[in-house]
PDB file of C-alpha atoms in Angstrom:
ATOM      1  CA  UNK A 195      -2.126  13.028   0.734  1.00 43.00           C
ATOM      2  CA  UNK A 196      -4.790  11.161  -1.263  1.00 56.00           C
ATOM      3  CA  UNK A 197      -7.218   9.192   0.791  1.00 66.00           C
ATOM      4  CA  UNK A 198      -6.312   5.491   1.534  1.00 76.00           C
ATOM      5  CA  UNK A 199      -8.524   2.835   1.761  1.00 80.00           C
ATOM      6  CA  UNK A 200      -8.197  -0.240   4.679  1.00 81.00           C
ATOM      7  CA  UNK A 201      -8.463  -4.206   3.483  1.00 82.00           C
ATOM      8  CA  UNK A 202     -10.155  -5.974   6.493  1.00 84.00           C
ATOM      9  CA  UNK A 203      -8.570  -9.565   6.833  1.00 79.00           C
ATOM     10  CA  UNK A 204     -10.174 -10.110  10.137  1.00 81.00           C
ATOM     11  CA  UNK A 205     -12.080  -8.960  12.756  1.00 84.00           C
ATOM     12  CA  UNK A 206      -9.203  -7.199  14.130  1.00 82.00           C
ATOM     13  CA  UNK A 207      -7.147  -6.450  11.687  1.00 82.00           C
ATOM     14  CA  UNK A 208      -6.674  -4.692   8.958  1.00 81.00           C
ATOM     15  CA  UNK A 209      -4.347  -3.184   6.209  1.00 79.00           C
ATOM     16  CA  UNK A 210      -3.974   0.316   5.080  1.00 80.00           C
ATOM     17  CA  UNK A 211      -3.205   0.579   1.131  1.00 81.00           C
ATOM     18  CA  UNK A 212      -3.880   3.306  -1.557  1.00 79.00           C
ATOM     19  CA  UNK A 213      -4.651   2.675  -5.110  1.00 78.00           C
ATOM     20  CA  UNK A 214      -5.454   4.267  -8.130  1.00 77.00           C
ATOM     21  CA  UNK A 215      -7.946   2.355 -10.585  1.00 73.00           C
ATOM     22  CA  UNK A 216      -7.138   1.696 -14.201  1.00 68.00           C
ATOM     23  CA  UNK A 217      -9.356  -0.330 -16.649  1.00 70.00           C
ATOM     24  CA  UNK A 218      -6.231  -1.398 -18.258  1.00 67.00           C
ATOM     25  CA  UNK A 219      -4.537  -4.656 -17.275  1.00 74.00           C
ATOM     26  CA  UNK A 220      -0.830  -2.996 -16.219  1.00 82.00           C
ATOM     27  CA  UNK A 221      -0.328  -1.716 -12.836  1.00 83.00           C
ATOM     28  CA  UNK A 222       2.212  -0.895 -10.255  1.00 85.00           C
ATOM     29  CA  UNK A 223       2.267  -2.527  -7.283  1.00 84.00           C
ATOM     30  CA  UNK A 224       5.113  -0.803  -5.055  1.00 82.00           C
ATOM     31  CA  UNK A 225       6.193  -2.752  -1.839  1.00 79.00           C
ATOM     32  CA  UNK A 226       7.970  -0.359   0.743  1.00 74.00           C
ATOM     33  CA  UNK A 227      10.267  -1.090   2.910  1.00 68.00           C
ATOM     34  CA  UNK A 228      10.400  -2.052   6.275  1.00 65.00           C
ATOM     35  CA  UNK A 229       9.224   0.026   8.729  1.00 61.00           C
ATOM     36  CA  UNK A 230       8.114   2.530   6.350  1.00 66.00           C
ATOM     37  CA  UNK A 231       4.459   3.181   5.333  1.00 68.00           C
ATOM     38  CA  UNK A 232       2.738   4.409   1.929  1.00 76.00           C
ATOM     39  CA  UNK A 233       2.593   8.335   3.081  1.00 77.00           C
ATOM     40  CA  UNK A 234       6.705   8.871   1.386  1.00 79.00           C
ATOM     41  CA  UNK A 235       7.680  10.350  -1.534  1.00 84.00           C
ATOM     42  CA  UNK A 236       8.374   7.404  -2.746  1.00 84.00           C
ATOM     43  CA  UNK A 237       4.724   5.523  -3.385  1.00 83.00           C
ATOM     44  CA  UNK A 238       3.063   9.237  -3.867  1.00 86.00           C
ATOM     45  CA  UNK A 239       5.617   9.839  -7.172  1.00 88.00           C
ATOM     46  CA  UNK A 240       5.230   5.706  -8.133  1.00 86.00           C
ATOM     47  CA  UNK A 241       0.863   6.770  -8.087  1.00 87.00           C
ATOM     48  CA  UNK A 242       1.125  10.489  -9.758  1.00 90.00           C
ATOM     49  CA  UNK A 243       3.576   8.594 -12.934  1.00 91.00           C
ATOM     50  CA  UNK A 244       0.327   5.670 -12.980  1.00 89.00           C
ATOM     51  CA  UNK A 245      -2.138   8.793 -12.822  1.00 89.00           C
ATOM     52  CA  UNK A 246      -0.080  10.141 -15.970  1.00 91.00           C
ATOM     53  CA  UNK A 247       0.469   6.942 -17.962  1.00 87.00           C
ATOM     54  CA  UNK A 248      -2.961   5.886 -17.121  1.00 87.00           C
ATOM     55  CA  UNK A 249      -2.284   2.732 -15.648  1.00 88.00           C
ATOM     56  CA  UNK A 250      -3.637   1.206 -12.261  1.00 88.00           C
ATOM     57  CA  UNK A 251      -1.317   1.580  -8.520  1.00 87.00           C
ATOM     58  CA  UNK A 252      -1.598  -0.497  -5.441  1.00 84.00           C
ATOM     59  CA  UNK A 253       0.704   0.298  -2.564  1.00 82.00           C
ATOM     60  CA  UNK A 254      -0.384  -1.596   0.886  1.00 78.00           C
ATOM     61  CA  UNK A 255       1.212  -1.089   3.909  1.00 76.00           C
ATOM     62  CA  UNK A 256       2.644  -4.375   5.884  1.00 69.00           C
ATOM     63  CA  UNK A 257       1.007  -5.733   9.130  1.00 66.00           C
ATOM     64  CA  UNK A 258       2.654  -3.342  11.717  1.00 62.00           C
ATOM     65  CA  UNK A 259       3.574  -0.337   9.939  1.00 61.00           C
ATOM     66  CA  UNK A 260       2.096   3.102   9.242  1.00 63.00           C
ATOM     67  CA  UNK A 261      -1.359   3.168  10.487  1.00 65.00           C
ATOM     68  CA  UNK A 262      -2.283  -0.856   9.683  1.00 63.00           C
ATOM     69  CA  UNK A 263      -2.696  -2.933  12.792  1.00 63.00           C
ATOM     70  CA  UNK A 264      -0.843  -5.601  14.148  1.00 64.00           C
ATOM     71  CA  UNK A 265       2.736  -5.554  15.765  1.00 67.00           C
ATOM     72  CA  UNK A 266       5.344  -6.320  12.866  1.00 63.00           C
ATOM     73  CA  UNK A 267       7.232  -8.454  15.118  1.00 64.00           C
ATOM     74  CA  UNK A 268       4.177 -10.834  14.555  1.00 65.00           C
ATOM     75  CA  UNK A 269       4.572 -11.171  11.088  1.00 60.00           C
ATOM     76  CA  UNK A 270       7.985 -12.352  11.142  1.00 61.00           C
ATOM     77  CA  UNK A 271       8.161 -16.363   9.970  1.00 60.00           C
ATOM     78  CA  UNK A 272      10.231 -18.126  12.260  1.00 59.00           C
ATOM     79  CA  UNK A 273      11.475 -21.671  13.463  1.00 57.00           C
TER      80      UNK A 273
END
């Protein structure tokens, strides 16, 4: 698997996403679903068609999920 990057947004925390650059404006940004993490077939065949077309790929995992910290119960908005 191509080697993904983490986003710090605090001291302890952080978010795991993988990207592929483009110097042109378009790019995919895929969302997975829940409890799910950017390591599928899904997000790896969404980058290698950005690779081809040469336009720019974010995936980032949620709070919770794959290997970005944080319990996903935590991120849930509630009353």
């Amino acid at each position: 698997m191509t080697l993904v990057k983490y986003y710090k947004i605090s001291k302890t925390k952080k978010i795991r996403y993988l990207s592929y650059y483009s110097a042109k404006n378009l790019y995919i940004v895929f969302l997975h679903g829940f409890m799910s993490d950017i390591e599928g077939l899904k997000p790896r065949s969404f980058k290698k068609f950005a690779k081809k077309k040469k336009i720019g790929f974010l995936a980032m995992e949620y709070s919770g999920h794959g290997k970005s910290s944080g319990k996903f119960i935590k991120g849930n908005i509630s009353i």
